[in-house]
mmCIF file of C-alpha atoms (C1' of nucleotides) in Angstrom:
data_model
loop_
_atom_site.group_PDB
_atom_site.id
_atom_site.type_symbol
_atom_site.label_atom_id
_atom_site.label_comp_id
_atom_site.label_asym_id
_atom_site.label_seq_id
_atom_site.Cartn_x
_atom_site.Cartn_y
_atom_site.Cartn_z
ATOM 1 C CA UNK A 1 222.789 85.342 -37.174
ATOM 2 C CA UNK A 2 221.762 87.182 -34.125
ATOM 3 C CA UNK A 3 224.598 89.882 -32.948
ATOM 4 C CA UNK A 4 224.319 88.329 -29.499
ATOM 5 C CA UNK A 5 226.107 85.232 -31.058
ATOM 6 C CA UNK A 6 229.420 87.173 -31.952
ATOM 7 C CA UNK A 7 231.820 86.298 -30.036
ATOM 8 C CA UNK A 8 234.962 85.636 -32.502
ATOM 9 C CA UNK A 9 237.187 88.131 -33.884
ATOM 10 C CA UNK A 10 237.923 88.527 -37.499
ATOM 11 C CA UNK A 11 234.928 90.735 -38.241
ATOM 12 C CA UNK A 12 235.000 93.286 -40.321
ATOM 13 C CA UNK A 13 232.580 96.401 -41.232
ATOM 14 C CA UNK A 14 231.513 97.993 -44.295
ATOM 15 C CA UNK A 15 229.960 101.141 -45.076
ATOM 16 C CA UNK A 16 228.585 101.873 -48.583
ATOM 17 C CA UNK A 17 226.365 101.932 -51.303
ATOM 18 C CA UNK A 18 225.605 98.985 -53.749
ATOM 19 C CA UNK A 19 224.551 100.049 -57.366
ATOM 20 C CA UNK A 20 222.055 97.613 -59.374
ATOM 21 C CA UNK A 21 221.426 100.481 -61.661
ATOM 22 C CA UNK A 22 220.368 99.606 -64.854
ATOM 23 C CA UNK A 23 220.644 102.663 -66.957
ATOM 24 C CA UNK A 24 219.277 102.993 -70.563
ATOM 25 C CA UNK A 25 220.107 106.703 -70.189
ATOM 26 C CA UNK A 26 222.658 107.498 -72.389
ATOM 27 C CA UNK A 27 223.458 110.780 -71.091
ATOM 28 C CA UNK A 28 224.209 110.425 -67.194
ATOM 29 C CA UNK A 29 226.857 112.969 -66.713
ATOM 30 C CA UNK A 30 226.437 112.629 -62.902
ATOM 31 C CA UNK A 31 225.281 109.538 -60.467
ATOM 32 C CA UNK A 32 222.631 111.334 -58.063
ATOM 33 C CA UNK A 33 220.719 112.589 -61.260
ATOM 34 C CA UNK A 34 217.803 110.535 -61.617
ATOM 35 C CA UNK A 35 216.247 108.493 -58.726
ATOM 36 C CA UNK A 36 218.568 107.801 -56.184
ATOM 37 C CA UNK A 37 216.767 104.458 -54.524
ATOM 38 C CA UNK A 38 215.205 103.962 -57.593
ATOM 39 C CA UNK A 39 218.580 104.469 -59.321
ATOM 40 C CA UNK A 40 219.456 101.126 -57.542
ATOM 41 C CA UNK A 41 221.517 102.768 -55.317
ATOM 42 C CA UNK A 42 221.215 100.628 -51.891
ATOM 43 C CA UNK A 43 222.823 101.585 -48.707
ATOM 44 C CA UNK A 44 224.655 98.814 -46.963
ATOM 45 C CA UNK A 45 226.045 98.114 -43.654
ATOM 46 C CA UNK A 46 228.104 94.683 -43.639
ATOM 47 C CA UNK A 47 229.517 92.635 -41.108
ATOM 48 C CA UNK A 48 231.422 89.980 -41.928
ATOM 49 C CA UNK A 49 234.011 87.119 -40.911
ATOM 50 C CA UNK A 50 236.976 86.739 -42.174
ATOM 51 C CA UNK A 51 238.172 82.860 -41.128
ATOM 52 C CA UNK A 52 240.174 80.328 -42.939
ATOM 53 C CA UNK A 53 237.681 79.316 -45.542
ATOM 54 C CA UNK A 54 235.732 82.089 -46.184
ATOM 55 C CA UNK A 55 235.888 85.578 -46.133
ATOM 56 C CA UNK A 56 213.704 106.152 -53.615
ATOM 57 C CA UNK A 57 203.942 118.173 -57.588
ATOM 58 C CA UNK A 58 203.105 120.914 -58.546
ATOM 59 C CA UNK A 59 205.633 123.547 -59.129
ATOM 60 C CA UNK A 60 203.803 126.715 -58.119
ATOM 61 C CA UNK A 61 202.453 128.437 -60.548
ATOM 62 C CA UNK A 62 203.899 131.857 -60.992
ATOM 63 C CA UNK A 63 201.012 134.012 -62.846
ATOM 64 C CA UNK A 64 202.128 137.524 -63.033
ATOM 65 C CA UNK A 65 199.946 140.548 -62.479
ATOM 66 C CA UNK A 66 199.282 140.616 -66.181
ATOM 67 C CA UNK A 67 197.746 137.585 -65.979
ATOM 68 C CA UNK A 68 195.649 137.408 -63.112
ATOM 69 C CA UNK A 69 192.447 136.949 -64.543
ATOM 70 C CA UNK A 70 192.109 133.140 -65.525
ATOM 71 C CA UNK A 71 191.221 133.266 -69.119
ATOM 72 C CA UNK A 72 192.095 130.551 -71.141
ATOM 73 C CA UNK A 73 192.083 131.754 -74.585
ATOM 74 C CA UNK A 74 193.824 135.101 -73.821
ATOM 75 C CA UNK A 75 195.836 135.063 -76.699
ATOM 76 C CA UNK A 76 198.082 138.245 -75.149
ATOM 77 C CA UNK A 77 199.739 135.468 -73.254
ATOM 78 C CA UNK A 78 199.219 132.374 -74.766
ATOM 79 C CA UNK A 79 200.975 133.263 -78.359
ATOM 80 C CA UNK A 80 202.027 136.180 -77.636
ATOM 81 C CA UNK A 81 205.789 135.452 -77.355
ATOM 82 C CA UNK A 82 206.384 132.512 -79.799
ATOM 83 C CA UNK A 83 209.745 133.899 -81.080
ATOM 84 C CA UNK A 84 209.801 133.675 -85.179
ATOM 85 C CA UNK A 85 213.972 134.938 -84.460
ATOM 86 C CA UNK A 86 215.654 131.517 -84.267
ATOM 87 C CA UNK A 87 213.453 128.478 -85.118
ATOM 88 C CA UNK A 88 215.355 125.727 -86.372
ATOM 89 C CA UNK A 89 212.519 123.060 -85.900
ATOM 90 C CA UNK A 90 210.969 123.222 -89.213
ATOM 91 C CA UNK A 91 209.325 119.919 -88.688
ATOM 92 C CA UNK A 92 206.757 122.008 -86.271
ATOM 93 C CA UNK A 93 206.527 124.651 -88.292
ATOM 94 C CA UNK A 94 206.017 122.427 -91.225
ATOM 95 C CA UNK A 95 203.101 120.113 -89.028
ATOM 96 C CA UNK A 96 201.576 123.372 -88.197
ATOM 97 C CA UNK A 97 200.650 124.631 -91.410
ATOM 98 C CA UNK A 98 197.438 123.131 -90.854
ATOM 99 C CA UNK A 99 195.447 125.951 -90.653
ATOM 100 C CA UNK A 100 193.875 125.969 -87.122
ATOM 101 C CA UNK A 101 192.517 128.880 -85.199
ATOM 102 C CA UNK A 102 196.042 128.408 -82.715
ATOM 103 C CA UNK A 103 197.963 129.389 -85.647
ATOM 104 C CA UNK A 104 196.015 131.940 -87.333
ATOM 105 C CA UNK A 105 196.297 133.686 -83.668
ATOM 106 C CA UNK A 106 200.316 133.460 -83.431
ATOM 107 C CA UNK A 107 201.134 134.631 -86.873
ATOM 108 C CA UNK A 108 198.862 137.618 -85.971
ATOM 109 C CA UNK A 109 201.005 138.391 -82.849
ATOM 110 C CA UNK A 110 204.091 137.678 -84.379
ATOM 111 C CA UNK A 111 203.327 140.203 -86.784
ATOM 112 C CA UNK A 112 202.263 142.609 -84.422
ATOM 113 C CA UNK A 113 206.118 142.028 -82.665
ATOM 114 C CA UNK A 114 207.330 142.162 -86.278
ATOM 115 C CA UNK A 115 205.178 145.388 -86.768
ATOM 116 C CA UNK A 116 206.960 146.577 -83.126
ATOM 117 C CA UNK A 117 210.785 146.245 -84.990
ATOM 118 C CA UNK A 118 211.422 144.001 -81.924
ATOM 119 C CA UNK A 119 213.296 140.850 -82.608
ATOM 120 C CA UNK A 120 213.851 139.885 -79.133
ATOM 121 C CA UNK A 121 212.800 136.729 -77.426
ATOM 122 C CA UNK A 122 209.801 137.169 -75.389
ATOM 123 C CA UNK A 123 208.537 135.247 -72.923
ATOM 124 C CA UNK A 124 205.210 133.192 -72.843
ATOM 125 C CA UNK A 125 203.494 132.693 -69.310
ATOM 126 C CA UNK A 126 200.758 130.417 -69.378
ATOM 127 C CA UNK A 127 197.665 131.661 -67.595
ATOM 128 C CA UNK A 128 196.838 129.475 -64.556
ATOM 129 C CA UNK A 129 194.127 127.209 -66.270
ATOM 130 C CA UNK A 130 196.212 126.863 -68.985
ATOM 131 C CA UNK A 131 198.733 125.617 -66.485
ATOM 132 C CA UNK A 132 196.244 123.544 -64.821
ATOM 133 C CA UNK A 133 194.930 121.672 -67.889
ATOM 134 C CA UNK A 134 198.787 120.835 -68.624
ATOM 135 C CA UNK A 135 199.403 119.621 -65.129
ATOM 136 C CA UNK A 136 195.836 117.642 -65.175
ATOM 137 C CA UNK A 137 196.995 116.104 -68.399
ATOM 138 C CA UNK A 138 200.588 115.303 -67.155
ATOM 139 C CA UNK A 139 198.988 113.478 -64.223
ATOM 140 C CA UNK A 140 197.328 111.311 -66.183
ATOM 141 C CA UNK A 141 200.102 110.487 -69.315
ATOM 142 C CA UNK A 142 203.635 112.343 -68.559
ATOM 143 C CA UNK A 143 204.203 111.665 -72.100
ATOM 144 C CA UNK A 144 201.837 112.888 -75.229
ATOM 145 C CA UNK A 145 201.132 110.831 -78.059
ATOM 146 C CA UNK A 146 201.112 112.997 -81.794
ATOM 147 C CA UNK A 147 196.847 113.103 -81.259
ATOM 148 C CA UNK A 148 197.171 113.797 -78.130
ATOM 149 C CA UNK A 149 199.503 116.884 -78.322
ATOM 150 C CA UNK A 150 197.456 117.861 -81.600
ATOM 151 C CA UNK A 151 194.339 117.989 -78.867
ATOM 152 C CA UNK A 152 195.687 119.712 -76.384
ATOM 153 C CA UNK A 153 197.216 122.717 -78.357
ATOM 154 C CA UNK A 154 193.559 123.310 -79.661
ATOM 155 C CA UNK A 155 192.012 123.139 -76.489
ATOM 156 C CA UNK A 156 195.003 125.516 -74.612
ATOM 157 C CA UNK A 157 195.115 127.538 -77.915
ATOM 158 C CA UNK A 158 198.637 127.001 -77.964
ATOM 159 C CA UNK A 159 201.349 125.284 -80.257
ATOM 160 C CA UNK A 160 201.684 121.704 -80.665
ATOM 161 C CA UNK A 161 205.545 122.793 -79.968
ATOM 162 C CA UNK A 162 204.403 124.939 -76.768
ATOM 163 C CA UNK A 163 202.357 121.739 -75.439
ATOM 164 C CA UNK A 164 205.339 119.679 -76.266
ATOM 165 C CA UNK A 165 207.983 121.915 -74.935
ATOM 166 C CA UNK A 166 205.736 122.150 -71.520
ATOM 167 C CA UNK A 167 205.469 118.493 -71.080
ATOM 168 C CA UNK A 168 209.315 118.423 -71.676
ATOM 169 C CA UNK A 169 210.089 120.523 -68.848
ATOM 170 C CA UNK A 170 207.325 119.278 -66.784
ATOM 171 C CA UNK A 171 208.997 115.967 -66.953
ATOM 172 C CA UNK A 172 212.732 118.132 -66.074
ATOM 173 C CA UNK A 173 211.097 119.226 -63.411
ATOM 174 C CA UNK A 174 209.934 116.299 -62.079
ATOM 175 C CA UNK A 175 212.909 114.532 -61.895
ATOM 176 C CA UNK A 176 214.857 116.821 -60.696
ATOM 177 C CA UNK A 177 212.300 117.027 -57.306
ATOM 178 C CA UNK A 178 212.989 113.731 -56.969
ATOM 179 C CA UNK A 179 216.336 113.669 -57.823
ATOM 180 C CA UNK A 180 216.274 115.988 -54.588
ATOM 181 C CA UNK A 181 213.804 113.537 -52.642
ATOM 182 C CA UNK A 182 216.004 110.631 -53.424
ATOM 183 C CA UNK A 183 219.156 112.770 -52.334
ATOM 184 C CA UNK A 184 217.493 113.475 -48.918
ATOM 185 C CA UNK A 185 216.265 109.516 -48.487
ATOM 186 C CA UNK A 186 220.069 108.958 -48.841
ATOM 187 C CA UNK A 187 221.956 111.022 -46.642
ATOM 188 C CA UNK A 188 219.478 109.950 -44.016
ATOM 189 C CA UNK A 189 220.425 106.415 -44.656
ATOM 190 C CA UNK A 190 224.115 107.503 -44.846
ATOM 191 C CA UNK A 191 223.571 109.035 -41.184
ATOM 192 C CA UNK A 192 221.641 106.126 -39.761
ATOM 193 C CA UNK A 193 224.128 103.517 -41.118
ATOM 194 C CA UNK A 194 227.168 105.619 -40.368
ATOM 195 C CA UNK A 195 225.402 105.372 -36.757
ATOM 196 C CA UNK A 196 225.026 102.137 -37.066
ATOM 197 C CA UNK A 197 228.460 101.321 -37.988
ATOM 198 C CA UNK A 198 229.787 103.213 -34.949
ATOM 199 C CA UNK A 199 227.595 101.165 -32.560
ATOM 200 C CA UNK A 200 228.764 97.671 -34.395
ATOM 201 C CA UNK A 201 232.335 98.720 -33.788
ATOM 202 C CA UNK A 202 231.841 99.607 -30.736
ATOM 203 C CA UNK A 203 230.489 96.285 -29.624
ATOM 204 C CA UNK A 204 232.799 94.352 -31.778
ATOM 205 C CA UNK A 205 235.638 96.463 -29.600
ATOM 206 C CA UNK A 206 233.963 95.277 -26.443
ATOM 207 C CA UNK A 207 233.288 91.747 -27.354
ATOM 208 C CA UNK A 208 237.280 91.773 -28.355
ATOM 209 C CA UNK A 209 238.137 92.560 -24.463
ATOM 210 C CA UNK A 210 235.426 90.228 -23.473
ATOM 211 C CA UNK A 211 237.225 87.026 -25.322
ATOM 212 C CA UNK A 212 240.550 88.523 -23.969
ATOM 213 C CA UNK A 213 239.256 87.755 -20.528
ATOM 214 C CA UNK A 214 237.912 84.321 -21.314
ATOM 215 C CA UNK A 215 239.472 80.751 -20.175
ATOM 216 C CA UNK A 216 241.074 78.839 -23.291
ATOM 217 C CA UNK A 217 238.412 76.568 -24.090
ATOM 218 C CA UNK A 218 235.617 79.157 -24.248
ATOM 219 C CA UNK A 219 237.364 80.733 -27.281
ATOM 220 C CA UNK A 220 236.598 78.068 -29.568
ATOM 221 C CA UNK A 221 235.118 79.947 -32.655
ATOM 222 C CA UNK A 222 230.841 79.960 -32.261
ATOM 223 C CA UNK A 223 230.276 77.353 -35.109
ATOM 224 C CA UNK A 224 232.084 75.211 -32.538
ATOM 225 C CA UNK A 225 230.002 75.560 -30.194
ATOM 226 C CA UNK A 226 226.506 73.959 -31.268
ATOM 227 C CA UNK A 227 224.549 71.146 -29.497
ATOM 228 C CA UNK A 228 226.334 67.434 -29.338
ATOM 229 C CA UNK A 229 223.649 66.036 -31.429
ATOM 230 C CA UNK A 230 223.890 62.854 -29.623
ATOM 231 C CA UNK A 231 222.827 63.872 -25.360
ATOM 232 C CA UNK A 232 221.755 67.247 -26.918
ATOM 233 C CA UNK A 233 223.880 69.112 -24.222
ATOM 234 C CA UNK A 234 225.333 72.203 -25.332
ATOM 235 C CA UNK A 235 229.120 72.941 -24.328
ATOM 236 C CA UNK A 236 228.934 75.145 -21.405
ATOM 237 C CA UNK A 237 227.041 72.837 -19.235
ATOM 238 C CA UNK A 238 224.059 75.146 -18.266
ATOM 239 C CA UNK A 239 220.951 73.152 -17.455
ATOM 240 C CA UNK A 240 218.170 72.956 -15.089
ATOM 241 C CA UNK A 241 220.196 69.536 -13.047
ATOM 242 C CA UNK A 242 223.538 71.149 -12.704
ATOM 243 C CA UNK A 243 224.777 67.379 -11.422
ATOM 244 C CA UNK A 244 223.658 66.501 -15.229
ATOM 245 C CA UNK A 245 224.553 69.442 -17.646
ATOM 246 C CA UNK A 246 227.303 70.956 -15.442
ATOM 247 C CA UNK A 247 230.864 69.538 -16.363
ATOM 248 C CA UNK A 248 234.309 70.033 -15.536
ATOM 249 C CA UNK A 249 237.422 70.137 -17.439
ATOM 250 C CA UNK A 250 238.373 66.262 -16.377
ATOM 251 C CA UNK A 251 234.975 65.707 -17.579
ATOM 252 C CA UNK A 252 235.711 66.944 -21.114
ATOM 253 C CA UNK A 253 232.656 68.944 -22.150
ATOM 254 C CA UNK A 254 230.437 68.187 -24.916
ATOM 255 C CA UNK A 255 231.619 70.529 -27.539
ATOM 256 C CA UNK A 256 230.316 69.232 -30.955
ATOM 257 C CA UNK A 257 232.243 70.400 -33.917
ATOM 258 C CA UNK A 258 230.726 70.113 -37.474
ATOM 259 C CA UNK A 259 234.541 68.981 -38.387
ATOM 260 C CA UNK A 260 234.258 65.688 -36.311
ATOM 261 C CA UNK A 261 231.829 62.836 -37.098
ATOM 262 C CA UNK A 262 228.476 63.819 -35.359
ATOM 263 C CA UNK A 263 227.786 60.054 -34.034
ATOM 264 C CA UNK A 264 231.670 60.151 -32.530
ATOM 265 C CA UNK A 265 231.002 62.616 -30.490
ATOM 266 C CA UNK A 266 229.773 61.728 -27.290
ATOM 267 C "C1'" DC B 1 220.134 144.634 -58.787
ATOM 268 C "C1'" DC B 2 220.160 139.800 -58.192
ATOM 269 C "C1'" DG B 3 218.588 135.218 -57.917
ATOM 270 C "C1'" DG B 4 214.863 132.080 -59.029
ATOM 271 C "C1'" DT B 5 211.583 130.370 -62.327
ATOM 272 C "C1'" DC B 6 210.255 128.744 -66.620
ATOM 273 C "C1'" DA B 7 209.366 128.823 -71.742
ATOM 274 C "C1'" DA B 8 212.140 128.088 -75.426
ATOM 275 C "C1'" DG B 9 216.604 127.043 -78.140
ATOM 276 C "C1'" DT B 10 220.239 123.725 -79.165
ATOM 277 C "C1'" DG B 11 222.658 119.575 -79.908
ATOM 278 C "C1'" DG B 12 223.037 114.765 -79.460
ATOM 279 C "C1'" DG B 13 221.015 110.230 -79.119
ATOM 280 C "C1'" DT B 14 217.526 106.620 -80.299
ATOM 281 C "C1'" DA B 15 213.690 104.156 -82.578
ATOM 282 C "C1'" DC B 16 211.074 103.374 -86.434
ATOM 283 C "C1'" DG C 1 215.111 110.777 -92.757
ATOM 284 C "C1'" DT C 2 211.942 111.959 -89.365
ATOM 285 C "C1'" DA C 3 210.060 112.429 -84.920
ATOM 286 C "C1'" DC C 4 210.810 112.284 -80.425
ATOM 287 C "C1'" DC C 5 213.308 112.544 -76.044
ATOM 288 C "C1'" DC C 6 216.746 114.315 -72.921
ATOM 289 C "C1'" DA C 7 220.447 117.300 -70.971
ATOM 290 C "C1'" DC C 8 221.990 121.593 -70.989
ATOM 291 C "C1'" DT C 9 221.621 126.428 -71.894
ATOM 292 C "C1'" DT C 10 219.566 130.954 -72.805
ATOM 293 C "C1'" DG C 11 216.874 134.810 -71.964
ATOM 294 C "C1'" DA C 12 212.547 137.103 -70.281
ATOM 295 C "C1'" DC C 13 210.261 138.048 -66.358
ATOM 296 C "C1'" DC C 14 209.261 138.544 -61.500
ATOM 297 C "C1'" DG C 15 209.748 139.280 -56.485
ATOM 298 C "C1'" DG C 16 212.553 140.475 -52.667
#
DNA sequence: CCGGTCAAGTGGGTAC
DNA sequence: GTACCCACTTGACCGG
């Protein structure tokens, strides 16, 4: 239904957003976090009758002047800062003990911190193709099967933990840009519909003064006022033979109402 | 010094 | 019970 054709009253305008979220997440402590759009959060504009019947990366990479030559295997920064304080995952630990050239490294360098007296937690910054192996391997699986994990620590010369505990974050990360994206998409839709509800009012205001001004008859509501299916003459009697299509009120105009029996009305 | 970034810790939930 | 994921938090580090 074309705006052009409203010319009742009894509309009314919504503004708002429809959810068809289906969430598996069991922890969604607030509505924007995860994917907007995607969330199933649709913007809607509505304009209805009311009558009688019916009423939507790559962080930078921060490497620190300690770091700035590229080396993969420098194990200064790689293992340097695994903290032995506080590890409660003993399952890594535990799948660790396979003796592999990633561990023999750490346990050196924790024993150096050990050797140091320092107990503090210190912090690991991957050296940039460490971080770019990562981020090549997120792009292509943003989740790591056990082998694949197992692979990738060799290869970086880091923990299984460290690789897992990367791709974790990575995938934080991730979702929180587009929680941000998604957040953007919709307060531009909020301005374009609020907009767009303004301009509907304001023509639904105007088109209220226009009926004001109109003779009785032309009030009828617009589903009155289709095509007489019988002489095919619309009500209002504009044609190219004006002696034809043109009518007056003695004449009784052809208004066809889907209430009355089609083949009774003319 | 302060705020941002990010690796890592923690706790809770789920699947198997 | 274990392994994994996620949300939230912590703490080290860095740049302005």
């Amino acid at each position: 239904m074309g705006f052009d054709d409203i010319c009742n009253t009894g509309l009314v305008l919504g503004l708002g957003f429809s959810s068809t979220a289906d969430y598996k997440s069991k922890k969604i402590t607030t509505p924007l976090v995860g994917k907007g759009p995607s969330l199933g959060l649709e913007p809607s504009l509505t304009l209805s009758l009311i009558s009688g019947d019916r009423t939507y990366e790559q962080q930078p990479i921060k490497i620190s002047k300690d770091h700035q030559s590229a080396d993969l295997y420098r194990q200064d920064s790689a293992a340097s800062s695994y903290s032995n304080a506080s590890v409660k995952r003993e399952r890594d630990v535990g799948s660790e003990e396979t003796t592999t050239e990633v561990e023999r490294v750490s346990s050196r360098v924790i024993s150096d911190e050990d050797d140091d007296g320092s107990n503090a937690r210190k912090k690991l910054r991957l050296t940039k193709a460490q971080s770019a192996l990562l981020e090549e391997s997120f792009k292509i699986h943003s989740t790591l099967n056990p082998k694949q994990k197992q692979d990738l620590a060799r290869e970086l010369n880091l923990r299984p933990r460290q690789v897992e505990v990367w791709f974790q974050n990575r995938r934080a990360r991730t979702k929180l840009k587009q929680t941000e994206v998604d957040c953007e998409f919709l307060k531009k839709c909020c301005e374009t519909l609020t907009e767009e509800n303004r301009r509907l009012h304001k023509e639904l205001h105007e088109l209220k003064a226009l009926k004001i001004a109109q003779p009785l008859y032309m009030q009828l509501p617009a589903a009155t006022l289709t095509m007489c299916p019988s002489c095919e003459r619309i009500g209002g009697g504009v044609g190219e033979n004006p002696s034809k299509n043109a009518f007056t009120i003695a004449q009784k105009p052809h208004f066809y109402s889907p209430f009355n029996n089609p083949s009774a009305a003319c």
